[in-house]
PDB file of C-alpha atoms in Angstrom:
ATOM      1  CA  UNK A  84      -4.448  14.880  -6.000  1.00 85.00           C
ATOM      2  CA  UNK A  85      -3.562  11.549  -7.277  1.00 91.00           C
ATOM      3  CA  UNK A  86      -2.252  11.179 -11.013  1.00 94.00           C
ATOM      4  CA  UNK A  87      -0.447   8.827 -12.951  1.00 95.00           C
ATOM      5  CA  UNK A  88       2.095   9.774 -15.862  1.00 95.00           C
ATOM      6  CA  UNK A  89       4.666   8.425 -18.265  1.00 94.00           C
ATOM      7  CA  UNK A  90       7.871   9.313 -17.196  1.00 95.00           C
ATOM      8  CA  UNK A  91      11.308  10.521 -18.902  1.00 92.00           C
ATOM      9  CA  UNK A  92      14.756   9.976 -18.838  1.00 91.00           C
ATOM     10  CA  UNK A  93      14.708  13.965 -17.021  1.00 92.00           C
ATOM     11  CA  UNK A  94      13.105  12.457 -14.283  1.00 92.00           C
ATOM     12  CA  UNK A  95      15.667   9.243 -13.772  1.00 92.00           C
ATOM     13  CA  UNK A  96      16.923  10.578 -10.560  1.00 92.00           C
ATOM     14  CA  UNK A  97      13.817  11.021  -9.005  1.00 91.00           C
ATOM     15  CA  UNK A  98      13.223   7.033  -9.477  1.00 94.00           C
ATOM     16  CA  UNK A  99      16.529   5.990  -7.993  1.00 95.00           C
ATOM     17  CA  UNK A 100      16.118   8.328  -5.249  1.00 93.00           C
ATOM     18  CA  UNK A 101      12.469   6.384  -4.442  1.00 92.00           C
ATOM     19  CA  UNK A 102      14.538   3.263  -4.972  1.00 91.00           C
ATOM     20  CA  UNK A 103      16.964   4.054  -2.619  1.00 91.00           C
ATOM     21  CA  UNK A 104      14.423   5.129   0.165  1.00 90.00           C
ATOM     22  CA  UNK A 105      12.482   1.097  -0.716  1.00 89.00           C
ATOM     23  CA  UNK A 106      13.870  -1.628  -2.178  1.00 86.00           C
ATOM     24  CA  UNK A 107      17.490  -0.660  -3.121  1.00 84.00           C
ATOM     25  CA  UNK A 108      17.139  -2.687  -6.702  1.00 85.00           C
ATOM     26  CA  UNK A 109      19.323  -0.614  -9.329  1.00 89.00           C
ATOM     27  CA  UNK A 110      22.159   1.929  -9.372  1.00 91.00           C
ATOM     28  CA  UNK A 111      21.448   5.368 -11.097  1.00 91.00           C
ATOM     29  CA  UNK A 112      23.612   3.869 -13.978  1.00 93.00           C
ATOM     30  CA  UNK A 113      21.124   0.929 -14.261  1.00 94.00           C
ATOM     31  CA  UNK A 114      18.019   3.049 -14.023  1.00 94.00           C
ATOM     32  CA  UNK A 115      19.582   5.116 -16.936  1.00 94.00           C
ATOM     33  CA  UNK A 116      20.147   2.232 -18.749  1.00 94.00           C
ATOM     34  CA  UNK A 117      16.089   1.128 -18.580  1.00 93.00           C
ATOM     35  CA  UNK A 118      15.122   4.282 -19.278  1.00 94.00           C
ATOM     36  CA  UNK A 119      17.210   3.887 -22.810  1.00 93.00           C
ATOM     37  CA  UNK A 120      15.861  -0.059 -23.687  1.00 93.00           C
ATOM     38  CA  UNK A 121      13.667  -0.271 -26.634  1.00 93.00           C
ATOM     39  CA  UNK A 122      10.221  -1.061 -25.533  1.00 94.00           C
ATOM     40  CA  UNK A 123      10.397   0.187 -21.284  1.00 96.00           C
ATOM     41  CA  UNK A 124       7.580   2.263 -20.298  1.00 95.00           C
ATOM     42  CA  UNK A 125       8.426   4.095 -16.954  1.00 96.00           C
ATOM     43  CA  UNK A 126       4.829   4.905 -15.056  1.00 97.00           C
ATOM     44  CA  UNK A 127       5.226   7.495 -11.815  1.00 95.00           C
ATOM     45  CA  UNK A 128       2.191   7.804  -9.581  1.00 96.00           C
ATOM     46  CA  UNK A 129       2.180  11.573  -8.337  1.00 94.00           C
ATOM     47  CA  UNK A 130       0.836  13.232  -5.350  1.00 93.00           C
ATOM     48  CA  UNK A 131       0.759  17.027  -5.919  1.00 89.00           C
ATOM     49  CA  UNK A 132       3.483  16.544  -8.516  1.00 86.00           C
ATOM     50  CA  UNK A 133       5.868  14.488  -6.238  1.00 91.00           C
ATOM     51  CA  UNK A 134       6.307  10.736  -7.111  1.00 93.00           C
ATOM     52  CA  UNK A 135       5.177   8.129  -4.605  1.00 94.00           C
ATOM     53  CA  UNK A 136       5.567   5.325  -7.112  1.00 95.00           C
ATOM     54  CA  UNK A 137       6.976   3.415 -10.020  1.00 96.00           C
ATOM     55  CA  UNK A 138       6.296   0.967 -11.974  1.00 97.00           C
ATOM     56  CA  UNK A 139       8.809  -0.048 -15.304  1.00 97.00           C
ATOM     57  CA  UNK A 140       7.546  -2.155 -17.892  1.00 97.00           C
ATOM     58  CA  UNK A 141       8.766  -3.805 -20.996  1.00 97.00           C
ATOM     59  CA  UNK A 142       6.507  -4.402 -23.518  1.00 96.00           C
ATOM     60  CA  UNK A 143       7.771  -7.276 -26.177  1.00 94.00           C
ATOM     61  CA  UNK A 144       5.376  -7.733 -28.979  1.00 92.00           C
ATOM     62  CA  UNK A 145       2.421  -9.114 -27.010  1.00 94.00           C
ATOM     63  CA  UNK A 146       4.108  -9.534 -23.531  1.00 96.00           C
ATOM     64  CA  UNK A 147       4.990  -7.555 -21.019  1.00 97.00           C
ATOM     65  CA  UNK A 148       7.293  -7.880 -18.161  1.00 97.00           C
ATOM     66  CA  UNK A 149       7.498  -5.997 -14.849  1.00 97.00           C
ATOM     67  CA  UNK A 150      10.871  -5.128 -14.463  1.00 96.00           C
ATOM     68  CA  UNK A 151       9.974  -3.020 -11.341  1.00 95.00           C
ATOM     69  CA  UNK A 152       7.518  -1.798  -8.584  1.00 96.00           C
ATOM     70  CA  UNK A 153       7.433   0.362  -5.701  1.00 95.00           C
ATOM     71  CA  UNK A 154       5.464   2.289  -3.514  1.00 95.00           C
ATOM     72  CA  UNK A 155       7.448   5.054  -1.215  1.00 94.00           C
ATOM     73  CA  UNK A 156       7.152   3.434   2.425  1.00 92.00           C
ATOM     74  CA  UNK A 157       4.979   6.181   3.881  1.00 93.00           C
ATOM     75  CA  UNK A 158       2.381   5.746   1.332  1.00 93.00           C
ATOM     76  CA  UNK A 159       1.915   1.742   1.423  1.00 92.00           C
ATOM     77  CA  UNK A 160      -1.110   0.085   2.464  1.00 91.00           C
ATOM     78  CA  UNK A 161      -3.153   2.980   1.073  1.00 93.00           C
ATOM     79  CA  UNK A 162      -4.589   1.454  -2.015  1.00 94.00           C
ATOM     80  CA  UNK A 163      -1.431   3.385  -3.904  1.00 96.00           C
ATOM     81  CA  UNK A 164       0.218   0.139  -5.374  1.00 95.00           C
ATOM     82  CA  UNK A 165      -3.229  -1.065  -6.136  1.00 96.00           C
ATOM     83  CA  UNK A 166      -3.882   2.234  -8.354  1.00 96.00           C
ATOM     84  CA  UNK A 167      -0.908   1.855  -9.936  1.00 97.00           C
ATOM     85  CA  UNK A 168      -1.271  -1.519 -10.869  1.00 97.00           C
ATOM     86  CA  UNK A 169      -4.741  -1.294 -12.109  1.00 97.00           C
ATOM     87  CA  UNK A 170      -3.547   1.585 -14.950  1.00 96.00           C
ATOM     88  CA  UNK A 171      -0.482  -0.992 -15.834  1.00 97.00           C
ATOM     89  CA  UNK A 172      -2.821  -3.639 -16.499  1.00 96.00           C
ATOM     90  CA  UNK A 173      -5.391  -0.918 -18.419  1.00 95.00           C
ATOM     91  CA  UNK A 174      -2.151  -0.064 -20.043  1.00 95.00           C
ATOM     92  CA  UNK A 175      -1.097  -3.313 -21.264  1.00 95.00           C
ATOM     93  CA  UNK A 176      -4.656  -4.049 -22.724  1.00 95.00           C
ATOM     94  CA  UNK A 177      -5.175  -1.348 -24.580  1.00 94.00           C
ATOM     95  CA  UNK A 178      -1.993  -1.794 -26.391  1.00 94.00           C
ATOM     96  CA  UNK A 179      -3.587  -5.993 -26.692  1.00 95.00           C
ATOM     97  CA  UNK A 180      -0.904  -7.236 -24.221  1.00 96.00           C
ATOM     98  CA  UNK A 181      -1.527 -10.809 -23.583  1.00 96.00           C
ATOM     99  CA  UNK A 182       0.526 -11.844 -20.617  1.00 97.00           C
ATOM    100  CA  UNK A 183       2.030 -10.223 -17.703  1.00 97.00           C
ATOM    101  CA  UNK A 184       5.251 -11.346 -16.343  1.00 98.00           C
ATOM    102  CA  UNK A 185       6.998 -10.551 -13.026  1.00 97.00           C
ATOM    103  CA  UNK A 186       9.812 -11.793 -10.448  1.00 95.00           C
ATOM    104  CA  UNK A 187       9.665 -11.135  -6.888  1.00 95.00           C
ATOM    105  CA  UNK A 188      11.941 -12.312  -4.065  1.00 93.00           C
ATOM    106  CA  UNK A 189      10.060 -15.596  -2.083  1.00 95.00           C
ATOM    107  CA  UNK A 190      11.232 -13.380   1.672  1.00 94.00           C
ATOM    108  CA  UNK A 191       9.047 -10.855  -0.126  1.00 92.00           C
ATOM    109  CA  UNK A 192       5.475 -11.848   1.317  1.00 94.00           C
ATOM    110  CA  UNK A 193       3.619  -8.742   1.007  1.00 92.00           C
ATOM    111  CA  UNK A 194       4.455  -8.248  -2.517  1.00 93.00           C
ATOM    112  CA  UNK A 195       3.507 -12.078  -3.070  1.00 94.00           C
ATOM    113  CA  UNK A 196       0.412 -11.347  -1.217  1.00 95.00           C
ATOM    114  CA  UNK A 197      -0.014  -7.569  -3.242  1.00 96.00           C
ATOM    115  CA  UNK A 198       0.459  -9.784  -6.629  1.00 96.00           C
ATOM    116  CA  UNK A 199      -2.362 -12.707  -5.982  1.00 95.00           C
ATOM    117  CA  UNK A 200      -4.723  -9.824  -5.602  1.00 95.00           C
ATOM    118  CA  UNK A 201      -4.419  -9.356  -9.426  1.00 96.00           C
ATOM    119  CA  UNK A 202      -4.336 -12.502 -10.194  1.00 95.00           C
ATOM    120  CA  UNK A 203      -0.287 -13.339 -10.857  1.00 97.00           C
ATOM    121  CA  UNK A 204      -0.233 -17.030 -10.830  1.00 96.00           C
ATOM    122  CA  UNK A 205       3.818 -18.605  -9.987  1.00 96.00           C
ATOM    123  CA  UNK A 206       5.031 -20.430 -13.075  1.00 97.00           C
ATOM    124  CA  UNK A 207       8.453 -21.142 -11.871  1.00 97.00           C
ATOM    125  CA  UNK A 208      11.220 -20.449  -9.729  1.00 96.00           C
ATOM    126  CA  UNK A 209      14.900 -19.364  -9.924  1.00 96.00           C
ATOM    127  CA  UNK A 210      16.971 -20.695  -6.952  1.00 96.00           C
ATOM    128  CA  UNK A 211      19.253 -18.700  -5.033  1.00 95.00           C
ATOM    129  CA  UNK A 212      18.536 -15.496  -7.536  1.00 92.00           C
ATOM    130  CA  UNK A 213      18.918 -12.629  -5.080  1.00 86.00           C
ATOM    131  CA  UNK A 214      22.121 -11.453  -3.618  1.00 84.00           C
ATOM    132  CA  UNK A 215      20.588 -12.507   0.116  1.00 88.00           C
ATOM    133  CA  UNK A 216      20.300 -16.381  -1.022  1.00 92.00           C
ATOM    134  CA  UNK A 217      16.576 -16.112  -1.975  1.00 93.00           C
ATOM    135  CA  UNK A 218      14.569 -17.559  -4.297  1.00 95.00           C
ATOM    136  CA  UNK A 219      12.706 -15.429  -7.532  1.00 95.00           C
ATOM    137  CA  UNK A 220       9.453 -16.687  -7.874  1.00 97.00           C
ATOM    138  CA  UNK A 221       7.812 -15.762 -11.371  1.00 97.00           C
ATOM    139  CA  UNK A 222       4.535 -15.310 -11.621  1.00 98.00           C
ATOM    140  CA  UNK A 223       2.186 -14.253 -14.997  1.00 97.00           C
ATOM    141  CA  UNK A 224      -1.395 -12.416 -15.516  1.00 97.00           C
ATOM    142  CA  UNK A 225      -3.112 -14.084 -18.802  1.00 97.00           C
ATOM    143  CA  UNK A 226      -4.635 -10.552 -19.442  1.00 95.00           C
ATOM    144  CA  UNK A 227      -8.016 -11.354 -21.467  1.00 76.00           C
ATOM    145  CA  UNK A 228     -10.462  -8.452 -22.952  1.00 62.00           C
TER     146      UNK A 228
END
């Protein structure tokens, strides 16, 4: 059984443990501190109660900005990410979010790839961002009702 909730600051390890095990983005002291900034929604999509996914949010006034995103590797390619995605974007329109806003590393093609499926159009570029030399490319969803 597939289900998606709204996760606490209780359940912080749990997301750097699926971080660890995917992309390796924050320390447990960094996921603390998103679980404690004003406006960060943390969505877990659960398989019988254990999380497969995340998916943090920040919501400012009428945009919102994907802070991060991750399916656990054995679940990929399943239409998992897709789910998960679809209830941010529900999400974000119900509460009138206009725009969507997201970074993702340019060596990252299947996330590029996963993000043109919902539309995320690249609006600019930050060179040499990551740690490996890489480019962020940032992309935005114009979210219309």
């Amino acid at each position: 059984m597939i289900s998606i909730k709204e996760l606490d600051k209780n359940e912080v390890y749990l997301c750097f443990k699926l971080d660890l095990d995917t992309i390796c983005l924050w320390s447990q002291e960094q996921w603390e501190s998103e679980f404690n900034k004003k406006g960060v929604k943390v969505f877990g999509l659960l398989m019988s109660e254990k999380i497969i996914g995340v998916c943090v949010v920040q919501v400012i006034i009428d945009e919102a900005q994907i802070n991060y995103f991750s399916i656990d590797r054995k679940f990929r390619r399943r239409g998992y990410g897709c789910h998960l995605m679809k209830n941010l974007i529900n999400h974000c329109e119900v509460i009138n979010v206009k725009k969507l806003l997201l970074e993702v590393s340019d060596t990252n093609t299947s996330a590029k790839k996963f993000y043109s499926q919902f539309k995320f159009l690249t609006v600019g570029r930050r060179k040499n961002f990551y740690k490996d030399g890489s480019d962020a490319v940032l992309k935005e969803k114009i979210l219309i009702k």
